[in-house]
mmCIF file of C-alpha atoms and ligand atoms in Angstrom:
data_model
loop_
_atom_site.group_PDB
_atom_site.id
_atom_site.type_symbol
_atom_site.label_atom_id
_atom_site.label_comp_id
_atom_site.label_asym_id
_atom_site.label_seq_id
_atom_site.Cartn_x
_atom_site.Cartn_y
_atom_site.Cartn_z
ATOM 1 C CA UNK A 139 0.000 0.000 0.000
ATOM 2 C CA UNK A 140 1.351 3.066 -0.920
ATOM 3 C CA UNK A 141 1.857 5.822 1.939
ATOM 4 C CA UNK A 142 -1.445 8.173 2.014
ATOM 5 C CA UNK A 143 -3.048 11.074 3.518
ATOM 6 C CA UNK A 144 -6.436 9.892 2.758
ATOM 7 C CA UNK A 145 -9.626 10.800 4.702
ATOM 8 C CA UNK A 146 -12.553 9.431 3.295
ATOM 9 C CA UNK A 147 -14.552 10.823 5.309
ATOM 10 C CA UNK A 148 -14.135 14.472 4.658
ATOM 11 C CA UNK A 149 -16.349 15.642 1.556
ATOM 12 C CA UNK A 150 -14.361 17.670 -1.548
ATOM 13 C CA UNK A 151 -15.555 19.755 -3.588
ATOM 14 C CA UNK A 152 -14.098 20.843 -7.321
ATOM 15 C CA UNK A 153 -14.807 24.269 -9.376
ATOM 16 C CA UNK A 154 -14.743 23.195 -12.787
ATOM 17 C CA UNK A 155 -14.786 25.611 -15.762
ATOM 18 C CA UNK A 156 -17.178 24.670 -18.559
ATOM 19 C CA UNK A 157 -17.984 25.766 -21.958
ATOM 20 C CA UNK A 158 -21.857 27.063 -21.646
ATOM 21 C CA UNK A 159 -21.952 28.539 -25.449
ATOM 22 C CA UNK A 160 -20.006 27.657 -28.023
ATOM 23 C CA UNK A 161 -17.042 30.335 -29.267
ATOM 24 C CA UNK A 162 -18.009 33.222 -31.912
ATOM 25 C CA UNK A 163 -15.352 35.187 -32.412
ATOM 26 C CA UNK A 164 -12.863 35.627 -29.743
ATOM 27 C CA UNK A 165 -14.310 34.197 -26.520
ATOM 28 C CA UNK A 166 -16.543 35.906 -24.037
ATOM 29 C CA UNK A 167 -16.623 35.641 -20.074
ATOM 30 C CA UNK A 168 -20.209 34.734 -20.271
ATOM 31 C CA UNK A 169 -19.211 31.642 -22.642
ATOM 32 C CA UNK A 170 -17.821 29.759 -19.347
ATOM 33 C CA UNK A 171 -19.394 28.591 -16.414
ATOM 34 C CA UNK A 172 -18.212 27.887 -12.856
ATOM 35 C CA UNK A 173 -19.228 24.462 -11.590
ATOM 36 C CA UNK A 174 -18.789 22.412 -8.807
ATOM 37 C CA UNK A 175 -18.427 18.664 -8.930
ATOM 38 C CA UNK A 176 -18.076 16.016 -5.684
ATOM 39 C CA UNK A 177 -14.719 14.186 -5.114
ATOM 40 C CA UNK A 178 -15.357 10.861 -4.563
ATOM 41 C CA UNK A 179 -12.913 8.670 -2.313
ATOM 42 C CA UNK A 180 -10.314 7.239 -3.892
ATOM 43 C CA UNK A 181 -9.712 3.776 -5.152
ATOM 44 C CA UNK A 182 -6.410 1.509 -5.211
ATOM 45 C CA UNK A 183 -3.939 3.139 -7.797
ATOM 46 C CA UNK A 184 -5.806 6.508 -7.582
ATOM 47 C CA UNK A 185 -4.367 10.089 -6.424
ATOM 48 C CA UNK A 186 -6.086 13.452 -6.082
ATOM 49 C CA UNK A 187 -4.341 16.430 -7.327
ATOM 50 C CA UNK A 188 -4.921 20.375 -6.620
ATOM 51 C CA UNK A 189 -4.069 22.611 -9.112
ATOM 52 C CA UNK A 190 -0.804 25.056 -8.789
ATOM 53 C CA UNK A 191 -1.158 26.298 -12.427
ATOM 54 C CA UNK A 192 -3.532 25.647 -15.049
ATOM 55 C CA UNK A 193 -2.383 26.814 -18.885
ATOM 56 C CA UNK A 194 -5.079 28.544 -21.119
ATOM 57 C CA UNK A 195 -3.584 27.571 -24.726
ATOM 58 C CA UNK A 196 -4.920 29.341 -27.631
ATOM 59 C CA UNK A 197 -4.822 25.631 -29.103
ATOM 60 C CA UNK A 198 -7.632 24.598 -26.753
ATOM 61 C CA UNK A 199 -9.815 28.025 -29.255
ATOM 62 C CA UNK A 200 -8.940 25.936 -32.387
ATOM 63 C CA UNK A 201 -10.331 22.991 -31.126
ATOM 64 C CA UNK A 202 -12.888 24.170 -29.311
ATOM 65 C CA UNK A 203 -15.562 22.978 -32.614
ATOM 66 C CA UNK A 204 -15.056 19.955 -31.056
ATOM 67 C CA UNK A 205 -15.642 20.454 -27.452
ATOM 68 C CA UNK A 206 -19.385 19.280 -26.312
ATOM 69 C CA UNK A 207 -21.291 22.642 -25.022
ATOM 70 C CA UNK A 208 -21.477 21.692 -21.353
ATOM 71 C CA UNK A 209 -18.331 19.723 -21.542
ATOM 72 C CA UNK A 210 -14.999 20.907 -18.465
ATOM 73 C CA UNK A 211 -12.472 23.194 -20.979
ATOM 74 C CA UNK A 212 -9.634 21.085 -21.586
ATOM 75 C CA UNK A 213 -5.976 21.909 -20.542
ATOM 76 C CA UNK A 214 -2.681 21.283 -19.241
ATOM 77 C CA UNK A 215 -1.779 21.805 -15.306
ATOM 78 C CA UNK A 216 0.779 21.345 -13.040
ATOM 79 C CA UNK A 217 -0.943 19.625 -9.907
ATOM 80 C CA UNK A 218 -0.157 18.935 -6.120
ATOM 81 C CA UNK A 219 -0.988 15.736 -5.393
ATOM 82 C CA UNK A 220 -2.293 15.995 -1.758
ATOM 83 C CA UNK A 221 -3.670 12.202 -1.564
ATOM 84 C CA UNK A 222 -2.593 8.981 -3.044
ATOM 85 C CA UNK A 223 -3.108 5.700 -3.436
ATOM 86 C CA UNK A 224 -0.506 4.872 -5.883
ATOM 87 C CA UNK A 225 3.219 4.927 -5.151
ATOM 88 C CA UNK A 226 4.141 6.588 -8.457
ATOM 89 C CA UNK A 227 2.208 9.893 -7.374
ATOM 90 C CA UNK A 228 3.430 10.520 -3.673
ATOM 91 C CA UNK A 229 1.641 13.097 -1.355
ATOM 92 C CA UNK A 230 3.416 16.368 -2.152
ATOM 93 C CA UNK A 231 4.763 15.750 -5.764
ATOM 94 C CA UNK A 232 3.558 17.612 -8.513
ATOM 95 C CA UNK A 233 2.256 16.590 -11.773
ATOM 96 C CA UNK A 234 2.099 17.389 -15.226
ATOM 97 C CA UNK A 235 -1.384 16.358 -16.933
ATOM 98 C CA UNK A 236 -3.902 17.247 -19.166
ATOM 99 C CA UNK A 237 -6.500 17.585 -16.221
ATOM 100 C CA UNK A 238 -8.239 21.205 -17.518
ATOM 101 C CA UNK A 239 -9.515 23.801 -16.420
ATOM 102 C CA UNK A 240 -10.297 22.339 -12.685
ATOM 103 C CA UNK A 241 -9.406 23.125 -8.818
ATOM 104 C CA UNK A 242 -8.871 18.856 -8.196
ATOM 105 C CA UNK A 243 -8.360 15.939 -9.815
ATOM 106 C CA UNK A 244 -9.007 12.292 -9.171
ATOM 107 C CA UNK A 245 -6.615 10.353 -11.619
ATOM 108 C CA UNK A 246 -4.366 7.461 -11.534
ATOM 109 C CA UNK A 247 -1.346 8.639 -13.772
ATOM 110 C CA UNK A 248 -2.750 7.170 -17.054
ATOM 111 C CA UNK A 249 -1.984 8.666 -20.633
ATOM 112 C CA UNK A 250 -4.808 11.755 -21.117
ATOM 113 C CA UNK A 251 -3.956 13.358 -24.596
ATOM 114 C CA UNK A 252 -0.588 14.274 -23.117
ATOM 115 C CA UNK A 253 1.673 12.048 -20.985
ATOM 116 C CA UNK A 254 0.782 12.405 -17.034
ATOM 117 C CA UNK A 255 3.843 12.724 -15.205
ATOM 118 C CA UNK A 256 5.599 13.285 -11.856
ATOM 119 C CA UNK A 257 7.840 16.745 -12.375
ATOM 120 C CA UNK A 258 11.655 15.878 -12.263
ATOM 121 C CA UNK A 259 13.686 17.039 -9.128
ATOM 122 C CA UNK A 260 14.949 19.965 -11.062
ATOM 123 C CA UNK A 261 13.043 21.823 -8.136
ATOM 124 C CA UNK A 262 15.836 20.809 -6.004
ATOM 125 C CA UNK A 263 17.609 23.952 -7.380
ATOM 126 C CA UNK A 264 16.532 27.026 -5.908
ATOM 127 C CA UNK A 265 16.718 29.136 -9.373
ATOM 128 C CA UNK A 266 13.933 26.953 -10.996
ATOM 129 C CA UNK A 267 10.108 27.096 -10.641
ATOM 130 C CA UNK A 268 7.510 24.760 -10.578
ATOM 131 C CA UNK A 269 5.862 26.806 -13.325
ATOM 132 C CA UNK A 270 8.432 25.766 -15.599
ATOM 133 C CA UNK A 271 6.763 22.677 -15.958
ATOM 134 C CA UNK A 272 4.212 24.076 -18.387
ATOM 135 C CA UNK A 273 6.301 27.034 -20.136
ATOM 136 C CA UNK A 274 10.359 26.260 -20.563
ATOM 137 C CA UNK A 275 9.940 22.719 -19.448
ATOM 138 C CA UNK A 276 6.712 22.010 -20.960
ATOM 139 C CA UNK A 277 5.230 21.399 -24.445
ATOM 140 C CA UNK A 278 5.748 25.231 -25.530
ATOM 141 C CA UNK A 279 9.469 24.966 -24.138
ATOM 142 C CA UNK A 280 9.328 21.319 -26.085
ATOM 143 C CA UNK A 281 7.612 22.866 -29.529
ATOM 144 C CA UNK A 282 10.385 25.338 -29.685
ATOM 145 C CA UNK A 283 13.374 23.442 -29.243
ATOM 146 C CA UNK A 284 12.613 20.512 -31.601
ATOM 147 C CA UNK A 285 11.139 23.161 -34.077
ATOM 148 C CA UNK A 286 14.291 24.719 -34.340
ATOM 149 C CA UNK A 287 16.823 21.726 -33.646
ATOM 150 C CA UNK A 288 14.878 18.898 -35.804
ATOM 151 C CA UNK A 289 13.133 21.385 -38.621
ATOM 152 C CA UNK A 290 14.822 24.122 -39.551
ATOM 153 C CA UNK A 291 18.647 22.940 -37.716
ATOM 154 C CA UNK A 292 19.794 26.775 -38.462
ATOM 155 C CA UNK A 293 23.558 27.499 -38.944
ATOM 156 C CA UNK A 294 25.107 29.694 -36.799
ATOM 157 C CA UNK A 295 25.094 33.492 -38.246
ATOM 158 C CA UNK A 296 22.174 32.810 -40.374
ATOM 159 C CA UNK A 297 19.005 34.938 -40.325
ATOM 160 C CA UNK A 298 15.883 33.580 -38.875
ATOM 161 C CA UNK A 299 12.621 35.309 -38.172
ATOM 162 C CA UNK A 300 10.030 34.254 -35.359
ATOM 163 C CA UNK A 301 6.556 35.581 -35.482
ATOM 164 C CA UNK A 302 4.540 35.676 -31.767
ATOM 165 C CA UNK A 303 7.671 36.466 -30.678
ATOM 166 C CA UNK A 304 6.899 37.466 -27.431
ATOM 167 C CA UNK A 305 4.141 34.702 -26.789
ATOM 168 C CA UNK A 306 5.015 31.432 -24.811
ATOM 169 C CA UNK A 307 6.363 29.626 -27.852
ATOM 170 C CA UNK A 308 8.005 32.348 -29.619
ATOM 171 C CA UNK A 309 9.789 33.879 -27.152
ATOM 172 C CA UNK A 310 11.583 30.368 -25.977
ATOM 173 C CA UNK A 311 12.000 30.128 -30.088
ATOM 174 C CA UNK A 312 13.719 32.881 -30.253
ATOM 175 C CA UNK A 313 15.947 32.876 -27.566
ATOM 176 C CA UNK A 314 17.268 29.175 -28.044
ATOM 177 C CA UNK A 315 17.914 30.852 -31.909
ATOM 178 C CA UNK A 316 19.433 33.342 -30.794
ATOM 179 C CA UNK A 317 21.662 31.966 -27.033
ATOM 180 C CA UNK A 318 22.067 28.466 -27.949
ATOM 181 C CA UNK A 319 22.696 28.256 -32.213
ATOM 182 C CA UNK A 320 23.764 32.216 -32.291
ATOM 183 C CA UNK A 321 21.465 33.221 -35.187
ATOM 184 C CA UNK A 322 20.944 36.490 -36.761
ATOM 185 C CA UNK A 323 17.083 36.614 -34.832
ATOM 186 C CA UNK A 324 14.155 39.018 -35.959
ATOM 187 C CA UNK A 325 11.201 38.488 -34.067
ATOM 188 C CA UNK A 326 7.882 40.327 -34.862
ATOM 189 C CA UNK A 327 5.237 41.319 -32.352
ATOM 190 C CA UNK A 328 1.901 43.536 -31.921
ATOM 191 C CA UNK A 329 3.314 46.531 -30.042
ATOM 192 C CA UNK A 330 6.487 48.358 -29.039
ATOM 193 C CA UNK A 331 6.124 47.404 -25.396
ATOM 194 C CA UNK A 332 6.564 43.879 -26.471
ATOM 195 C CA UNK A 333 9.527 44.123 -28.808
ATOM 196 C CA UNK A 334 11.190 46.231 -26.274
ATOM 197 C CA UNK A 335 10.970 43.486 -23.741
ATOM 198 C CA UNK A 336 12.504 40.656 -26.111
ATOM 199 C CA UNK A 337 15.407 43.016 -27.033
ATOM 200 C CA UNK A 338 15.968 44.103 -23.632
ATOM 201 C CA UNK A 339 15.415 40.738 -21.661
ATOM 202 C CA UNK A 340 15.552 37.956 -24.785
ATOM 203 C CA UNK A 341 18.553 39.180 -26.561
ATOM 204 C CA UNK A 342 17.030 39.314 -29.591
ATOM 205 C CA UNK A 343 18.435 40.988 -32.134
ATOM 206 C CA UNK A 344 15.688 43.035 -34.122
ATOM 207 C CA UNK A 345 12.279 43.509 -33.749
ATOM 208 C CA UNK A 346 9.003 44.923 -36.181
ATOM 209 C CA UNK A 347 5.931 46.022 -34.238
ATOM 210 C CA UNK A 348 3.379 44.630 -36.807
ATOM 211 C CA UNK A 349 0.384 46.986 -35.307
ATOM 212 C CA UNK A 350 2.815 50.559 -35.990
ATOM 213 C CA UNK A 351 5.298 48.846 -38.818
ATOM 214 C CA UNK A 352 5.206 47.182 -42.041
ATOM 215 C CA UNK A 353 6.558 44.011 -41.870
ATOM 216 C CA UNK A 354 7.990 43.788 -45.679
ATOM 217 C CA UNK A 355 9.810 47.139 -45.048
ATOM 218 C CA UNK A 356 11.227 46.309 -41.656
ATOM 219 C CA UNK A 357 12.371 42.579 -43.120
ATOM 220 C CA UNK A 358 13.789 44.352 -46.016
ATOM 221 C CA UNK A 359 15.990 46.411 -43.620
ATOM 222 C CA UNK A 360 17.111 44.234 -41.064
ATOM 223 C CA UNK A 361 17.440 40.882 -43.591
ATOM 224 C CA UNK A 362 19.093 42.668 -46.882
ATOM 225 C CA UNK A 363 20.144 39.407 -48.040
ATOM 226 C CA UNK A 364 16.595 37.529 -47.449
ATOM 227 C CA UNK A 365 15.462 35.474 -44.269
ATOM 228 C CA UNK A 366 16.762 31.896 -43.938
ATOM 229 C CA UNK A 367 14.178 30.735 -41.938
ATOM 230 C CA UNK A 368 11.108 31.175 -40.254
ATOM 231 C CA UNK A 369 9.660 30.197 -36.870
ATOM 232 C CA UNK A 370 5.954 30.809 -37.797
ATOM 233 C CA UNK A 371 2.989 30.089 -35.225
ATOM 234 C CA UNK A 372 0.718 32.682 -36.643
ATOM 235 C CA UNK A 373 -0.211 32.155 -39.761
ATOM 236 C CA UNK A 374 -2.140 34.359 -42.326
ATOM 237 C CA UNK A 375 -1.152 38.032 -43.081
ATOM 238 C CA UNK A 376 2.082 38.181 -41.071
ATOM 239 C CA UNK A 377 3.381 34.667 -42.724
ATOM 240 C CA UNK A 378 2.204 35.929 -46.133
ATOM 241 C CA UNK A 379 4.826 39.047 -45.443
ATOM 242 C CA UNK A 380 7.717 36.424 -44.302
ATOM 243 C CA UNK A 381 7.267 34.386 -46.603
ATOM 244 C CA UNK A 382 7.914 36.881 -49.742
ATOM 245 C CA UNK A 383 10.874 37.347 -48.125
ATOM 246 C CA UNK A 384 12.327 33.966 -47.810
ATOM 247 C CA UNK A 385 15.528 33.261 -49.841
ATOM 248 C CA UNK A 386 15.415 30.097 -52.291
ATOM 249 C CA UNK A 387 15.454 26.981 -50.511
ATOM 250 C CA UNK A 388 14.876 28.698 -47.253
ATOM 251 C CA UNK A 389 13.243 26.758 -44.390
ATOM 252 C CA UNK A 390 9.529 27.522 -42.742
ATOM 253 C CA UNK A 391 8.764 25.427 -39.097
ATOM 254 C CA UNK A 392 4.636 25.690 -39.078
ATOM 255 C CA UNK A 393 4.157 25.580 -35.128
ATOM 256 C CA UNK A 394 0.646 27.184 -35.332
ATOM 257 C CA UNK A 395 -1.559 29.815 -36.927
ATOM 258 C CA UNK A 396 -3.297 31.936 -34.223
ATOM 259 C CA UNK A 397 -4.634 34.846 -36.503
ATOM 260 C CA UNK A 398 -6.961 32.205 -37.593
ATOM 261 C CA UNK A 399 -7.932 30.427 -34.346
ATOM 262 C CA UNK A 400 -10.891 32.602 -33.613
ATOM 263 C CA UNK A 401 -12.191 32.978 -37.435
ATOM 264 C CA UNK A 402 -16.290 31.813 -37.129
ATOM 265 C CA UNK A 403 -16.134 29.736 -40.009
ATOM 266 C CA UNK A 404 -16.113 26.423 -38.506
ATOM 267 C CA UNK A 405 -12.819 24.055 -39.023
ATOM 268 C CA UNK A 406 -11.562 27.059 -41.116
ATOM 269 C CA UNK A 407 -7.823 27.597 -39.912
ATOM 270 C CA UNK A 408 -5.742 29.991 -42.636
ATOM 271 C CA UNK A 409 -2.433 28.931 -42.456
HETATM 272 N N1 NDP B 927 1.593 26.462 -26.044
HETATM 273 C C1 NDP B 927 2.035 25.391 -26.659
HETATM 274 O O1 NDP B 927 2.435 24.409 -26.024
HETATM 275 C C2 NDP B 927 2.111 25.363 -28.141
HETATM 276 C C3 NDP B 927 1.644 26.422 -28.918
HETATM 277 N N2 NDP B 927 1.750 26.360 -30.272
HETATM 278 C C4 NDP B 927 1.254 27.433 -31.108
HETATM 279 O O2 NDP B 927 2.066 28.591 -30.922
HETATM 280 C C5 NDP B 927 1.263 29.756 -31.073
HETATM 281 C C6 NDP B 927 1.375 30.630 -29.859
HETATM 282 O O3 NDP B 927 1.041 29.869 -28.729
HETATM 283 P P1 NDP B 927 1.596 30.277 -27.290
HETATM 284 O O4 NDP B 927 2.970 30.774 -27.423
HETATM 285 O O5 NDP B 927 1.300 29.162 -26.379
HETATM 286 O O6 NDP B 927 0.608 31.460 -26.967
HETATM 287 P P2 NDP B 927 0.722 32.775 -26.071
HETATM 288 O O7 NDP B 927 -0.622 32.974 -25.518
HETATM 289 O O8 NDP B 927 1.877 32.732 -25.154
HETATM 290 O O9 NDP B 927 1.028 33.895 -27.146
HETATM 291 C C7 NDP B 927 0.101 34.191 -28.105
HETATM 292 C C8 NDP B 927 0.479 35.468 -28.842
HETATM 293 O O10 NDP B 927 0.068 35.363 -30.195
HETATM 294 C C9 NDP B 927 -0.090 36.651 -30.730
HETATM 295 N N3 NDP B 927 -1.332 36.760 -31.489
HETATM 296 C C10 NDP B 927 -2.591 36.622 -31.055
HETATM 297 N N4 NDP B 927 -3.475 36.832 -32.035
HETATM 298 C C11 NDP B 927 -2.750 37.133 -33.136
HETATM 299 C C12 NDP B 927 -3.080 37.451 -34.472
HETATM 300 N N5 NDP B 927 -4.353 37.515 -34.875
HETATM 301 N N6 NDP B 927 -2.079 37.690 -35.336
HETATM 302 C C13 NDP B 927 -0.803 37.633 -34.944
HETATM 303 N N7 NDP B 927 -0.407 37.332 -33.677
HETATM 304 C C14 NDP B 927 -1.377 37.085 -32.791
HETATM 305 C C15 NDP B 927 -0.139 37.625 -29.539
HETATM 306 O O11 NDP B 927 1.102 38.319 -29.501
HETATM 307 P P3 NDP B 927 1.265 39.756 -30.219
HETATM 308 O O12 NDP B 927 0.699 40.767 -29.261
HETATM 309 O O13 NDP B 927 2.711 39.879 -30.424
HETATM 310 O O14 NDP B 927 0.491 39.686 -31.510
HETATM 311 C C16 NDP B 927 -0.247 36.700 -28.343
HETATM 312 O O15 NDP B 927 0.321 37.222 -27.191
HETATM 313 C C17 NDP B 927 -0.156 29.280 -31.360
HETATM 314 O O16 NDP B 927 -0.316 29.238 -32.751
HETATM 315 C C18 NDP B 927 -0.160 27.879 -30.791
HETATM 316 O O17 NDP B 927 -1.108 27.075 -31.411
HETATM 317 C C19 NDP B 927 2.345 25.290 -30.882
HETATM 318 C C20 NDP B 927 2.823 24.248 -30.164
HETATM 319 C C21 NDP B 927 2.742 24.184 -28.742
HETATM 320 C C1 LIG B 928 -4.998 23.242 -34.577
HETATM 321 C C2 LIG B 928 -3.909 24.144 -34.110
HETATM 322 C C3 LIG B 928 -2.729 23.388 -33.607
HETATM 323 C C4 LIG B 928 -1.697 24.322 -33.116
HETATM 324 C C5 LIG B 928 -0.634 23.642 -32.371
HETATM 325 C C6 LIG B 928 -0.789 23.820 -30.908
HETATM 326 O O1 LIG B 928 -1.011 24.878 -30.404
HETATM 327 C C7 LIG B 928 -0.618 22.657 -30.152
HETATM 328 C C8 LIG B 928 -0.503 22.702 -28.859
HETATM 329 C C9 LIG B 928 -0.552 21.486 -28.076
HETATM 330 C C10 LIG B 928 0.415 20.430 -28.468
HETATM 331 O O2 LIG B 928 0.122 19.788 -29.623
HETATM 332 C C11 LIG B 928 0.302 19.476 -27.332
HETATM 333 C C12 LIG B 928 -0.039 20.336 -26.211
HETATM 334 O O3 LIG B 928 0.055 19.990 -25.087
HETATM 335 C C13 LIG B 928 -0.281 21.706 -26.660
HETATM 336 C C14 LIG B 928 -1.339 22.487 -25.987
HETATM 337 C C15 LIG B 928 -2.020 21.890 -24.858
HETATM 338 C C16 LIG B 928 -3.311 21.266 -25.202
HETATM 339 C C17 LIG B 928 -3.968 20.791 -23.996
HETATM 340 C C18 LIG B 928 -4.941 19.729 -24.327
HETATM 341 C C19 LIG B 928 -5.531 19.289 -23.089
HETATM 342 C C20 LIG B 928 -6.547 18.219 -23.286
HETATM 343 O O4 LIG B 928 -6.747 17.733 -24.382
HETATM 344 O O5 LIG B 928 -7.096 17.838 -22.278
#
C-alpha cells in the first residue's frame, strides 16, 4: 500500500470551468461557467491532485468545434498531489497532466492526450520554478526546441525570423535561436512594449511592431540578403509578409496559426 493522507470521510468539492456557449469570435466571459463537482474517495492506484497552475492555450480556441457545449475546458496543469493511493504519485509531488480547467483531480497517472507525469527534481535547485513545468519545461518549451533543432537545424550566423515572438512559444523560439545556435534573430510582435521586452530581456536581435510597422519594409531592412528561416505560429497576413521574403530553398517550421484560431467559419484555420 502506498503511503497516504487519505480521509474518506471528509467531503471535496471541485470548481470546474465549462464551456456554456459555443465560441463566436474571440471568446466571451459569459461563454464559461463555474461548476462544482463532488470528489469521490479514492480507489487503489488513484491520487487526487490540486491545481498550482492551469495553462489557457490558444490551441484549446482551435479545437474548441469539437468540445461538447457543457463539456470541463480542456488543458494542461501542473498539480499537487495531496492524496494517493498509488506509489508513483506521492503526497506532495507535482504533476504534469492534461486535467483542464479544474481546482482537483481524481486520476491514476494514465496517458490523457498528453503524458501524465511526476515533475523531475529539477526543483531541487533554488533558481527553478515549478511553473516551468508548463512554459520552458513544458510542451511550448518542447515545440520550440525541436522546431528549431529537428526542422529548420539553423547554422550559426544565419538569419531567422520568429513571429509571436513574445508569446510562450516564440519567445523560448527565439531565444534558443538566438543563445544556444547564435542566429541572426528578428522576431515580430503587436506593439512596441513587447519588442522592447525581447530586445531588452531575450537578446534578440531586431524587432518589427506589426500593429505601428510594415513588416515587408522592416524585413527588407534588417534581412538585406533575405530570411533563412522562419519560426511561424501565426499564420495568415504576417506569414504571407515572411514568406515573400524567404531566400530560395529557405526553411519555414509551421508551429501554429493563431490569426486564424478565432475565425467563425467552422474548421476554417488559414495557415
Ligand atoms: N503552447 C504550446 O504548447 C504550443 C503552442 N503552439 C502554437 O504557438 C502559437 C502561440 O502559442 P503560445 O505561445 O502558447 O501562446 P501565447 O498565448 O503565449 O502567445 C500568443 C500570442 O500570439 C499573438 N497573437 C494573437 N493573435 C494574433 C493574431 N491575430 N495575429 C498575430 N499574432 C497574434 C499575440 O502576440 P502579439 O501581441 O505579439 O500579436 C499573443 O500574445 C499558437 O499558434 C499555438 O497554437 C504550438 C505548439 C505548442
Ligand atoms: C490546430 C492548431 C494546432 C496548433 C498547435 C498547438 O497549439 C498545439 C498545442 C498542443 C500540443 O500539440 C500538445 C499540447 O500539449 C499543446 C497544448 C495543450 C493542449 C492541452 C490539451 C488538453 C486536453 O486535451 O485535455
Amino acid at each position: 500500500m502506498a503511503s497516504s493522507s487519505h480521509c474518506p470521510t471528509k467531503v471535496l468539492k471541485a470548481r470546474v470551468w465549462t464551456m456554456s456557449s459555443r465560441f463566436i469570435g474571440v471568446p466571451k466571459k459569459t461563454d464559461f461557467k463555474l461548476t462544482v463537482e463532488r470528489i469521490p474517495d479514492l480507489d487503489t492506484g488513484e491520487y487526487l491532485a490540486e491545481a498550482v497552475y492551469i495553462s489557457v492555450d490558444p490551441h484549446i480556441r482551435a479545437i474548441s468545434d469539437e468540445l461538447q457545449v457543457g463539456s470541463a475546458m480542456p488543458g494542461l496543469q501542473i498539480a499537487r498531489v495531496i492524496q494517493s493511493l498509488n506509489r508513483k504519485f506521492p503526497v506532495g509531488s507535482y504533476v504534469h497532466g492534461a486535467f483542464g480547467w479544474r481546482t482537483l483531480t481524481v486520476d491514476k497517472g494514465q496517458t490523457r492526450s498528453v503524458p501524465t507525469y511526476v515533475l523531475p527534481d529539477y526543483l531541487n535547485d533554488k533558481s527553478m520554478e515549478v511553473s516551468y513545468g508548463l512554459s520552458l519545461l513544458g510542451v511550448p518549451g518542447l515545440a520550440a526546441y525541436f522546431g528549431l533543432t529537428e526542422v529548420l537545424k539553423p547554422r550559426r550566423g544565419e538569419t531567422l525570423v520568429v513571429s509571436s515572438v513574445a508569446g510562450g512559444v516564440g519567445n523560448f523560439a527565439a531565444q534558443i535561436a538566438k543563445k544556444i545556435l547564435g542566429c541572426n534573430v528578428i522576431g515580430i510582435t503587436s506593439r512596441d512594449n513587447k519588442a522592447k521586452w525581447c530586445k531588452d530581456r531575450g537578446g534578440i536581435d531586431q524587432t518589427i511592431s506589426y500593429m505601428d510597422q510594415d513588416v515587408v519594409e522592416q524585413l527588407n531592412k534588417f534581412a538585406p540578403e533575405g530570411v533563412d528561416y522562419y519560426f511561424d505560429t501565426v499564420g495568415g497576413d504576417i506569414a504571407n509578409s515572411v514568406l515573400s521574403c524567404m531566400n530560395d530553398n529557405g526553411k519555414i517550421a509551421q508551429c501554429g496559426a493563431i490569426s486564424g484560431y478565432c475565425n467563425d467559419v467552422p474548421g476554417k484555420i488559414q495557415c
